[in-house]
Short mmCIF file of C-alpha atoms in Angstrom, two decimals:
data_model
loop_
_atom_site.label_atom_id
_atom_site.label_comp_id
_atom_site.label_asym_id
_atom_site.label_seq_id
_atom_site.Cartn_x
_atom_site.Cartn_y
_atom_site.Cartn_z
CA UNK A 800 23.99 214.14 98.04
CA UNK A 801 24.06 212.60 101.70
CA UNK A 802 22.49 209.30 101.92
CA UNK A 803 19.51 209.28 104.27
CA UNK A 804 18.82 205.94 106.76
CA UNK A 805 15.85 204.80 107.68
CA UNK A 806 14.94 201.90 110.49
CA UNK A 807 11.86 200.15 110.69
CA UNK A 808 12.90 197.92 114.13
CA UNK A 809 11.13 195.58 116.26
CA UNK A 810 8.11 194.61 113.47
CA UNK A 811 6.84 191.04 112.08
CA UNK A 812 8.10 191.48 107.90
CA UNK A 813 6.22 190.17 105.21
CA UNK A 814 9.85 188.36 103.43
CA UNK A 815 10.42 185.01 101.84
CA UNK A 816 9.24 184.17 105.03
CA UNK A 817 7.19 185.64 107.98
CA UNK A 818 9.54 186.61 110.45
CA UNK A 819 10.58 188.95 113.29
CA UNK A 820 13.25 191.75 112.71
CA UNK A 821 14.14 195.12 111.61
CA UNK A 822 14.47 196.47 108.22
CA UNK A 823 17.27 199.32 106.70
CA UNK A 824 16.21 201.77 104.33
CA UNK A 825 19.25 203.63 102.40
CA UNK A 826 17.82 206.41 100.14
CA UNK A 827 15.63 204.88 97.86
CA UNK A 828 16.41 200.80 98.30
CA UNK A 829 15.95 197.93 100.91
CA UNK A 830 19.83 197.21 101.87
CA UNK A 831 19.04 195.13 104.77
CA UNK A 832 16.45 192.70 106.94
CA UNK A 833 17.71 191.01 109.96
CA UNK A 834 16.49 189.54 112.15
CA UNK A 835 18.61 191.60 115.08
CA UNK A 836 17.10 194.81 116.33
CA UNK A 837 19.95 196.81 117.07
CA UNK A 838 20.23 200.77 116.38
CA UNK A 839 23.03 200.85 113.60
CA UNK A 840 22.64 204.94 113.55
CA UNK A 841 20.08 204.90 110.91
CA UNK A 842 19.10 208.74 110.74
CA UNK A 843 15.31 208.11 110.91
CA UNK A 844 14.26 205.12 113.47
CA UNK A 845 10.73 203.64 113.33
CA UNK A 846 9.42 201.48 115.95
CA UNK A 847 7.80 199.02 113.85
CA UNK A 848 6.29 196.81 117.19
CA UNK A 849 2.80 194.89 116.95
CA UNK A 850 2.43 196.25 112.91
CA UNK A 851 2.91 194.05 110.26
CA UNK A 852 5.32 195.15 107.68
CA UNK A 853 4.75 193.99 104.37
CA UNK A 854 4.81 195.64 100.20
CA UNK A 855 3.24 198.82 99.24
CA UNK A 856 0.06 197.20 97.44
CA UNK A 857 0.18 197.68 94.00
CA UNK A 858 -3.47 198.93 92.43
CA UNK A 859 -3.56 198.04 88.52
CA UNK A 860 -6.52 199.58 87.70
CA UNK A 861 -7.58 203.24 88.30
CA UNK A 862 -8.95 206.30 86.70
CA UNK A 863 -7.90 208.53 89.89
CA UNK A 864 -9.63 211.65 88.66
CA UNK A 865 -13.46 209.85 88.54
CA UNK A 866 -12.98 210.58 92.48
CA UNK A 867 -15.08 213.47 91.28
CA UNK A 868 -17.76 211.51 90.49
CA UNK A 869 -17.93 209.14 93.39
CA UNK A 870 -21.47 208.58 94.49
CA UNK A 871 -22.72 210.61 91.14
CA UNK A 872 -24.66 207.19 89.27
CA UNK A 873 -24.94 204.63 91.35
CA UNK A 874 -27.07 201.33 90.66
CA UNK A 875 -26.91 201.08 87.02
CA UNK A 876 -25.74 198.73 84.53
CA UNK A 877 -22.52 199.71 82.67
CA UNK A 878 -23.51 201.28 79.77
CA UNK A 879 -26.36 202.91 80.51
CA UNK A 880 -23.71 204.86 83.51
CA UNK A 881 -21.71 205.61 81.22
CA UNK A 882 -23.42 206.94 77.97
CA UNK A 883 -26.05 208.59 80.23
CA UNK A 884 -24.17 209.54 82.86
CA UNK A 885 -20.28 209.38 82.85
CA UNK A 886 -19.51 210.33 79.71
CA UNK A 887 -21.85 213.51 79.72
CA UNK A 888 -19.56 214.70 82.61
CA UNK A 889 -16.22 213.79 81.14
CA UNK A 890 -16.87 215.66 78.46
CA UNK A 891 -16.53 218.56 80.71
CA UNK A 892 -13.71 217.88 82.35
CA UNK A 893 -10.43 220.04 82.15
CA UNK A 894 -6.78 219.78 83.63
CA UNK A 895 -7.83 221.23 87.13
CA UNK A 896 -10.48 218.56 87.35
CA UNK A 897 -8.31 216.22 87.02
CA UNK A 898 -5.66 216.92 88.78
CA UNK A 899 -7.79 217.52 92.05
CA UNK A 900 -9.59 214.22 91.69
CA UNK A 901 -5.62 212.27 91.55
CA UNK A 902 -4.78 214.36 94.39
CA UNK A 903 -7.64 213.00 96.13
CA UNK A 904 -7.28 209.86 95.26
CA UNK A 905 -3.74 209.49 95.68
CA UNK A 906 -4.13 210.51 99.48
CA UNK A 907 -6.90 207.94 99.55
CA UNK A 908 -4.27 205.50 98.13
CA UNK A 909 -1.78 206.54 100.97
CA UNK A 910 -4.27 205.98 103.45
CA UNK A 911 -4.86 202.88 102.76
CA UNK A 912 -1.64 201.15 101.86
CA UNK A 913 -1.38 201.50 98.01
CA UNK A 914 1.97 202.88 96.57
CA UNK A 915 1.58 201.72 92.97
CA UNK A 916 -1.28 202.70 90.42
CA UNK A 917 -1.67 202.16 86.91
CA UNK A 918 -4.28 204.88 85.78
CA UNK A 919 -5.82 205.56 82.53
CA UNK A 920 -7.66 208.83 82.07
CA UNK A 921 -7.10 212.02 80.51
CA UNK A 922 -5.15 215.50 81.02
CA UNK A 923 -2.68 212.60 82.35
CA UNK A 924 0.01 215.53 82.84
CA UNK A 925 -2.07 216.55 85.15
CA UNK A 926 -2.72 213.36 86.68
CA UNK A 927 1.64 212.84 87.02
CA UNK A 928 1.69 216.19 88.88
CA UNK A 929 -0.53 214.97 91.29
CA UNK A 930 1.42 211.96 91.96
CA UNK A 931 4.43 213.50 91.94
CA UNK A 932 3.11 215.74 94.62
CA UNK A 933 1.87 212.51 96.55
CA UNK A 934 5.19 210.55 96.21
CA UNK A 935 3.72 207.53 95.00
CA UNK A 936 4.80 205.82 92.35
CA UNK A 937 2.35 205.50 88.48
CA UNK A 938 2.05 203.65 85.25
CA UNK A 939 0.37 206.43 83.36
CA UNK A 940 -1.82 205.99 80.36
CA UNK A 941 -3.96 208.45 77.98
CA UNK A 942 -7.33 206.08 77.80
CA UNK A 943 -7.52 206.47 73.69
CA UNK A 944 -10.94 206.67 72.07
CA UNK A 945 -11.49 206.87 68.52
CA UNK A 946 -14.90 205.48 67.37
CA UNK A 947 -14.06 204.57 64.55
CA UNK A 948 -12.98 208.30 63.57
CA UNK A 949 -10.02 209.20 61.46
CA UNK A 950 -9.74 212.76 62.91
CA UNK A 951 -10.97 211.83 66.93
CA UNK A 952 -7.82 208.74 65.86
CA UNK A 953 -5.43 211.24 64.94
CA UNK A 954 -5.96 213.53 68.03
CA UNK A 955 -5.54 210.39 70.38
CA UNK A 956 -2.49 209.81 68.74
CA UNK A 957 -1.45 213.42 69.13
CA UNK A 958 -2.21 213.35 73.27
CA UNK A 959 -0.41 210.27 73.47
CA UNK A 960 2.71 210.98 72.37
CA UNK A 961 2.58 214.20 74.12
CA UNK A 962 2.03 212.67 77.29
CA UNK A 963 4.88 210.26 76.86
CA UNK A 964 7.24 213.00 75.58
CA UNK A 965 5.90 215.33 78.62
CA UNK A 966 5.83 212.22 81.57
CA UNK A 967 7.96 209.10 81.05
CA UNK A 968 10.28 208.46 83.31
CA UNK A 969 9.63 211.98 85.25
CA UNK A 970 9.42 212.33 89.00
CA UNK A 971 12.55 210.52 89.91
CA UNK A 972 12.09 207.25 87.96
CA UNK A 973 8.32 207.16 89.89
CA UNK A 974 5.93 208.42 87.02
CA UNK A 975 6.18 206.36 83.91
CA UNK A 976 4.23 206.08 80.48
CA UNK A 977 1.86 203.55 78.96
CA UNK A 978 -0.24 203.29 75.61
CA UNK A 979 -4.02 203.34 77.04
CA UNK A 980 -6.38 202.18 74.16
CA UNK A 981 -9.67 201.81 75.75
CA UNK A 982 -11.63 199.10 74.93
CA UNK A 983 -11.94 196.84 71.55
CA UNK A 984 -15.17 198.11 70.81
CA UNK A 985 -14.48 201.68 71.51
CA UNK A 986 -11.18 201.40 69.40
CA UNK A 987 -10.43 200.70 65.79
CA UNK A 988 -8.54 198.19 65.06
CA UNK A 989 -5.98 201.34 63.09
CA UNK A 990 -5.67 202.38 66.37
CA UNK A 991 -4.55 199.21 67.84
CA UNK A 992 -2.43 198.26 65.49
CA UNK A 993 -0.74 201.54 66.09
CA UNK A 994 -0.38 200.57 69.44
CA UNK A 995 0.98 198.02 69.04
CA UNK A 996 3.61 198.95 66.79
CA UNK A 997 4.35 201.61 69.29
CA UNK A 998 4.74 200.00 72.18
CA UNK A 999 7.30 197.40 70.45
CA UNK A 1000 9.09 200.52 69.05
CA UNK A 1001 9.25 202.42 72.45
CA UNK A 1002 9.39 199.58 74.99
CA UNK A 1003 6.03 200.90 76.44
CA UNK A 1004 3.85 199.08 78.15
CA UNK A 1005 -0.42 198.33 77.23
CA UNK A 1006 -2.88 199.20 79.78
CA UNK A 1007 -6.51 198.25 77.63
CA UNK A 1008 -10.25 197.06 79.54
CA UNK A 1009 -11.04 193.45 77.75
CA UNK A 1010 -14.40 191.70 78.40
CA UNK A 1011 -16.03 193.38 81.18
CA UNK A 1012 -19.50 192.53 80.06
CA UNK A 1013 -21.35 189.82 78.45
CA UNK A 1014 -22.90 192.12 76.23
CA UNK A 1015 -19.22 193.44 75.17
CA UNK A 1016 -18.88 189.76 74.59
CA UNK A 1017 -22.07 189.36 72.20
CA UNK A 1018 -21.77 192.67 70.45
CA UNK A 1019 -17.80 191.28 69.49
CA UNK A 1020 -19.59 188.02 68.00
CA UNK A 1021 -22.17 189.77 66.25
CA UNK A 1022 -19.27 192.21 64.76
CA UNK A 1023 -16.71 190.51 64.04
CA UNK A 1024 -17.72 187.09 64.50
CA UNK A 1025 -14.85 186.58 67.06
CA UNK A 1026 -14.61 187.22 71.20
CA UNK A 1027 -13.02 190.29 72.43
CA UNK A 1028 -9.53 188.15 72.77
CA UNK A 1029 -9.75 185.77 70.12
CA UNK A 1030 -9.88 189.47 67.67
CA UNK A 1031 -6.94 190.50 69.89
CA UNK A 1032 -4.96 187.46 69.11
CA UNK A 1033 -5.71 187.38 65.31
CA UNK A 1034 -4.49 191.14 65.03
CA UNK A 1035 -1.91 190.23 66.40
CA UNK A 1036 -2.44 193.14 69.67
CA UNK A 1037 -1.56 190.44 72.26
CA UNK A 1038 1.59 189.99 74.69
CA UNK A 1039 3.68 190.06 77.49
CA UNK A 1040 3.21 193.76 77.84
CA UNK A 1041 -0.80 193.83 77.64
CA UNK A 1042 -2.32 194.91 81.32
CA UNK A 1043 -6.29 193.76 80.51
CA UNK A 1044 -8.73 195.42 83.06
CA UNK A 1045 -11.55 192.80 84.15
CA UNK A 1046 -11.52 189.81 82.01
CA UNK A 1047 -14.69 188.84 83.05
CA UNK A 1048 -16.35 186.74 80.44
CA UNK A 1049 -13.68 184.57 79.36
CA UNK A 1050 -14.03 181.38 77.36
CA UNK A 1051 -11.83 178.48 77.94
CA UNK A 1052 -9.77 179.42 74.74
CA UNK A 1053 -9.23 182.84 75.39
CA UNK A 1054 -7.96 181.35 78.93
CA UNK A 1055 -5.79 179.54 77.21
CA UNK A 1056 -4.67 183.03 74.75
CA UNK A 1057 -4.16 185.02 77.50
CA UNK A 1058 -1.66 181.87 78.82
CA UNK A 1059 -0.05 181.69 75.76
CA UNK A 1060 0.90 185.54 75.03
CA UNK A 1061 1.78 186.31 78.65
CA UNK A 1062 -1.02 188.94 78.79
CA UNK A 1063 -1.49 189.88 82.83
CA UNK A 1064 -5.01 190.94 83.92
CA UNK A 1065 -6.11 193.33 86.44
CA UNK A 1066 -9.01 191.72 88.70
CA UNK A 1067 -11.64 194.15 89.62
CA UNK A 1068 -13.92 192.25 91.74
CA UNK A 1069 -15.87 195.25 93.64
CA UNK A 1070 -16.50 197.06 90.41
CA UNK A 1071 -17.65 194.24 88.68
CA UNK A 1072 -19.97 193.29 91.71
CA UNK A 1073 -21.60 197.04 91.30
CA UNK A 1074 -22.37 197.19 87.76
CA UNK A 1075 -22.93 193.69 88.21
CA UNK A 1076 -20.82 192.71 84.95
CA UNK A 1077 -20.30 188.99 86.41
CA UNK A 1078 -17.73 186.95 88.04
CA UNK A 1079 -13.70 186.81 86.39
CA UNK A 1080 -12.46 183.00 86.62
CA UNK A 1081 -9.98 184.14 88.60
CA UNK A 1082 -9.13 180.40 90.27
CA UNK A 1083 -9.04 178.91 86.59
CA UNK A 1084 -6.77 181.70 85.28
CA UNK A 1085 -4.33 181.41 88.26
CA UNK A 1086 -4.17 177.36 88.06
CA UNK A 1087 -3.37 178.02 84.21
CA UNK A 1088 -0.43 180.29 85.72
CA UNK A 1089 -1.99 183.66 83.78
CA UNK A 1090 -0.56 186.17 86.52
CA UNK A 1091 -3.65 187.77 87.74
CA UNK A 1092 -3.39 191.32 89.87
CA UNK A 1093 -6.18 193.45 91.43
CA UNK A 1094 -7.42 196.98 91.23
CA UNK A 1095 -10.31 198.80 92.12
CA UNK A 1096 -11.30 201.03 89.15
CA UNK A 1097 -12.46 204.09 89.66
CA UNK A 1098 -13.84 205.95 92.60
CA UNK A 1099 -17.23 206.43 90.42
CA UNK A 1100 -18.08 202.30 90.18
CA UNK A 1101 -16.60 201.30 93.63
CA UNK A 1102 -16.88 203.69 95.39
CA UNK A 1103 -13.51 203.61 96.93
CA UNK A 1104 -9.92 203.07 96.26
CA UNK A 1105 -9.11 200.54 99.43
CA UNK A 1106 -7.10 197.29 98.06
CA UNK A 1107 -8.02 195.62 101.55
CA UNK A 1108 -11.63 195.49 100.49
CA UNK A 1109 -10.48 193.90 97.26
CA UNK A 1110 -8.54 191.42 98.61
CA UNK A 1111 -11.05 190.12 100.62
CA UNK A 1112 -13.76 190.11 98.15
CA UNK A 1113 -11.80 188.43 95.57
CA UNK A 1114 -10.92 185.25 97.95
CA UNK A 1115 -14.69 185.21 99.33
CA UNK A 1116 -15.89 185.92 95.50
CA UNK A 1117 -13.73 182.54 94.14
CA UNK A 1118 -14.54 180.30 97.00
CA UNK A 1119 -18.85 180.68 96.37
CA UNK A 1120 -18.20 181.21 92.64
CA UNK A 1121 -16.60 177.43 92.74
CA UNK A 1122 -18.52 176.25 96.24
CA UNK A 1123 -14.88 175.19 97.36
CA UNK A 1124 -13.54 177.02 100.39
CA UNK A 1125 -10.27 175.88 99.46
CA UNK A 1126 -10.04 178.35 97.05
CA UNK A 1127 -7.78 181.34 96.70
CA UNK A 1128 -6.63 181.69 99.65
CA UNK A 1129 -5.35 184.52 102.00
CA UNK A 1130 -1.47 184.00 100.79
CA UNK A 1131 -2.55 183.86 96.93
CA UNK A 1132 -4.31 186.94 97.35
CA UNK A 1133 -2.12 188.80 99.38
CA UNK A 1134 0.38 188.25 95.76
CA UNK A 1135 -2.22 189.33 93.58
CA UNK A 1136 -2.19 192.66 95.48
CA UNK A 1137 1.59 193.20 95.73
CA UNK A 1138 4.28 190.89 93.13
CA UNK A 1139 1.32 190.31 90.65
CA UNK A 1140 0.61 193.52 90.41
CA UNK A 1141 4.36 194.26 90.43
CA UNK A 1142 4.57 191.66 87.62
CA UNK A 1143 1.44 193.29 86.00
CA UNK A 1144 3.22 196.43 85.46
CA UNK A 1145 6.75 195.48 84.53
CA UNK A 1146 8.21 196.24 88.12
CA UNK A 1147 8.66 193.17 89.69
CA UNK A 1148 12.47 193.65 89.40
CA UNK A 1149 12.14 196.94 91.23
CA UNK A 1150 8.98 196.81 93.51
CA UNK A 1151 6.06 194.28 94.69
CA UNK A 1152 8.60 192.40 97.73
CA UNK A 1153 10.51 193.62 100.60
CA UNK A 1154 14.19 191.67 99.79
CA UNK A 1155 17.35 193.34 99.70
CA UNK A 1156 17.99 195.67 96.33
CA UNK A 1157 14.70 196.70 95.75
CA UNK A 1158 12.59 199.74 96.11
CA UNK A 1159 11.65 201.15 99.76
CA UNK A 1160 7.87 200.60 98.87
CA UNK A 1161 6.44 199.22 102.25
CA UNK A 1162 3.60 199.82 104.37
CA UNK A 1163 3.14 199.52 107.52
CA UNK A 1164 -0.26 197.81 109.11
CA UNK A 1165 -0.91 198.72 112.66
CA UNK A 1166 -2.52 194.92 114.35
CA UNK A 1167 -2.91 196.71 117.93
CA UNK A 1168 -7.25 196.16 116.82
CA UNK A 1169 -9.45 194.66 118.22
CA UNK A 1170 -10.68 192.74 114.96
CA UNK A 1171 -7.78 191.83 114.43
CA UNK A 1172 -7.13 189.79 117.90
CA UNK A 1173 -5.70 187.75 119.21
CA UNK A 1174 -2.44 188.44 117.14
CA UNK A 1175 -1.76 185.03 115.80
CA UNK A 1176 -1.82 184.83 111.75
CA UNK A 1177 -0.66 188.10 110.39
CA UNK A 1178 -1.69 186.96 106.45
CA UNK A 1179 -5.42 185.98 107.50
CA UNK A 1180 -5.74 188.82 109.42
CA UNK A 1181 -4.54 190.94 106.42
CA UNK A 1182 -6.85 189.28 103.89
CA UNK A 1183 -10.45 188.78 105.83
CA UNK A 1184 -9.86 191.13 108.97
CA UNK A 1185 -7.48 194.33 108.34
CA UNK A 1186 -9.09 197.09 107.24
CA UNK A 1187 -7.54 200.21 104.95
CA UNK A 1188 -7.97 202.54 107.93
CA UNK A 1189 -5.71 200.03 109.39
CA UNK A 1190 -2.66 201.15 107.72
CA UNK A 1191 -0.54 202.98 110.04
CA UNK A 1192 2.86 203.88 108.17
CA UNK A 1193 3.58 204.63 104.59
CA UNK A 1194 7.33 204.54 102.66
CA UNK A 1195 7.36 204.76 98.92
CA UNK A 1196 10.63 205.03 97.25
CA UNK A 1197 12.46 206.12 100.38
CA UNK A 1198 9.97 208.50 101.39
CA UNK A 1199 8.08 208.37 104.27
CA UNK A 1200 4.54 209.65 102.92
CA UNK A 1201 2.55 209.00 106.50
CA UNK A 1202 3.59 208.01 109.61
CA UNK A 1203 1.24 206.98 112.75
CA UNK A 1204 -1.49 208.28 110.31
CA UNK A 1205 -0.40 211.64 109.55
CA UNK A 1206 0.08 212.28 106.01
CA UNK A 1207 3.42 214.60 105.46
CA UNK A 1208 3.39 215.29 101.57
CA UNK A 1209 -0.12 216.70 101.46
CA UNK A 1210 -2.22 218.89 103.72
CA UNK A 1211 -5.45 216.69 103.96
CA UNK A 1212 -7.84 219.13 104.45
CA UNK A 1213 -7.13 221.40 101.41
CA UNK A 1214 -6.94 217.90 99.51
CA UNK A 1215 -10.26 217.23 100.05
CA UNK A 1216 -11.34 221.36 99.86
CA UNK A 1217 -9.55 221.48 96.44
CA UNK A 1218 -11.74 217.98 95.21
CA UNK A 1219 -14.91 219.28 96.90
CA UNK A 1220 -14.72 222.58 94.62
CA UNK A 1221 -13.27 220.69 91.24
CA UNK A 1222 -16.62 218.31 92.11
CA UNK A 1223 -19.25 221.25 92.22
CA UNK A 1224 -17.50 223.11 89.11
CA UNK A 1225 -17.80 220.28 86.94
CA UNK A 1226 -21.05 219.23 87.94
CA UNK A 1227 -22.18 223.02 87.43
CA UNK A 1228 -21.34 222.54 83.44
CA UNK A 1229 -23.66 219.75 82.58
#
């Protein structure tokens, strides 16, 4: 096959450094940034001037298809949404469903910057087809549920390998596989430890939600007599390939667990803020070096999918959290949303930096705004001012997936026709 070129020229990169130049694209790599802005014949050119080139944001918590429910129960406390309101839905769902609601989703993602999920949901076949469609790039997961139930713990087991038999490493490299157990107290610990096992066997990776609540927190003590992580560590569940979704109520020894088994965490600071599940220690976890990474759940306890939002909120969360302005700022956060969540998912070799020999998986941010004048700090104006709508330019693996705001691997409108119709079918089952 003939190699295809592409030129971003004339733009302020996001590098080791801040700095004026052009960038070469060679089929699906970086193989240049200089700071000349010459032609060099590059078979696609984009004029990258006043935008701010920097990593496709990396999102490390979704469930893509709850775009469905967006706006559905809004204003409650976590488990009363979802055992009297979530669940009763889900339990409708089929493939279609979910496929429309990643479709959605994923040209919600595009629109806003993010070229990386890691989702956990089900019919996650489904889910791969939509973002192979899309062009973006997925960590994949099954969310596993057992209660406590030999035969629901056998089926879960069944789906799982399925989907990793059906989806890993599909889609060019882009779509890969995870183990998805949902949460310790909707899991039994013969499920984890299956998990486990599996994911050393297989080299898979361990997307799980850990500690969202406090009363996840007090039912764990009451249970068991341990917290959510401290039973994690003494099965022996922890490690360097755990993802853990919110991490909100964290003693000072799980802090200190999650440090010592390399676990990463996916901050969900918008989410969190909804159901009002509390405040993640985010400042304490980063100065004990725990790489911390942002996502924004799902579209149904957000209510959208823009990383921008969560960058912001997560610095402003930290600095009244700990009364010290000083606190995470713009630069820190600006990593948890691209190498962190890179590092989060295992691809820090490949994606979550623009340098030489990695993945084309940039996005282009369009500064010509006028809340984001005068033009004089590009990373402060990303974190506090830039919005998602702001996002002018999308490459993910090579592919340009919008440019100047026009999406070119979906049509938009029957995106949003298909969702609109999965939406009112579903809804028309309860």
């Amino acid at each position: 096959m003939e190699t295809q070129t592409i030129q971003i020229k004339n733009t302020t990169i996001l590098a080791d450094e801040v700095k004026k130049g052009s960038v070469l694209i060679e089929d699906d790599k970086i193989v240049d940034i200089t700071r000349s802005n010459s032609s060099n014949g590059a078979d696609e050119i984009i004029n990258g001037e006043g935008k701010f080139l920097i990593p496709g944001l990396v999102n490390t918590h979704t469930h893509l298809s709850m775009s469905l429910m967006r706006g559905l129960a809004d204003d409650l406390p976590l488990d009363v949404w979802l055992n009297d309101h979530i669940w009763p839905v889900e339990a409708h769902l089929e493939g279609e469903h979910c496929y429309a609601g990643a479709l959605l989703s994923a040209l919600e993602m595009i629109k806003s910057g993010t070229t990386t999920c890691n989702d956990m949901y089900f019919f996650m076949d489904d889910v791969a087809r939509a973002i192979d469609k899309a062009g973006m790039r997925g960590l994949l997961c099954h969310g596993m549920i057992d209660l406590f139930d030999g035969e629901k713990r056998k089926a879960e087991y069944k789906e799982t390998l399925r989907i990793i038999e059906k989806c890993h490493n599909t889609a060019d490299g882009r779509i890969q596989v995870a183990l998805g157990p949902h949460t310790p107290y909707t899991c039994s610990t013969e499920l984890l430890n299956w998990v486990r096992k599996k994911a050393d066997e297989k080299g898979l990776r361990i997307h799980i939600h850990v500690s969202e609540t406090e009363k996840e927190v007090e039912d764990s003590l009451n249970d068991r007599l341990k917290r959510p992580f401290e039973y994690l560590e003494d099965i022996k569940f922890l490690g360097p390939d755990v993802t853990a979704a919110h991490s909100v109520w964290l003693s000072g020894a799980e802090i200190s667990l999650i440090k010592d088994n390399n676990v990463k965490l996916s901050h969900n600071p918008l989410s969190n803020m909804k159901l009002a599940s509390g405040i993640s220690p985010v400042s304490d976890l980063l100065a004990n070096d725990v790489c911390v990474s942002l996502g924004t759940d799902g579209a149904a306890s957000n209510n959208n999918l823009d990383l921008f939002q969560e960058m912001k909120t997560s610095s402003l969360l930290q600095k009244v959290r700990k009364l010290d302005p000083t606190v995470l700022p713009a630069g820190k956060v600006l990593e948890m949303a691209t190498i962190n969540g890179a590092t989060a998912l295992g691809m820090e070799k490949e994606i979550g930096t623009i340098e030489v020999g990695k993945k084309a998986d940039m996005v282009l941010v369009d500064m010509k705004a006028p809340h984001l004048t005068p033009y004089r700090n590009p990373v402060s104006h990303l974190v506090y001012s830039a919005e998602g709508a702001d996002v002018n330019t999308v490459i993910c693996n090579g592919q340009i997936l919008m440019r100047e705001r026009e999406v070119l691997v979906m049509d938009e409108v029957e995106v949003m026709e298909l969702a609109e119709n999965a939406a009112e079918d579903l809804l028309s089952r309860i």
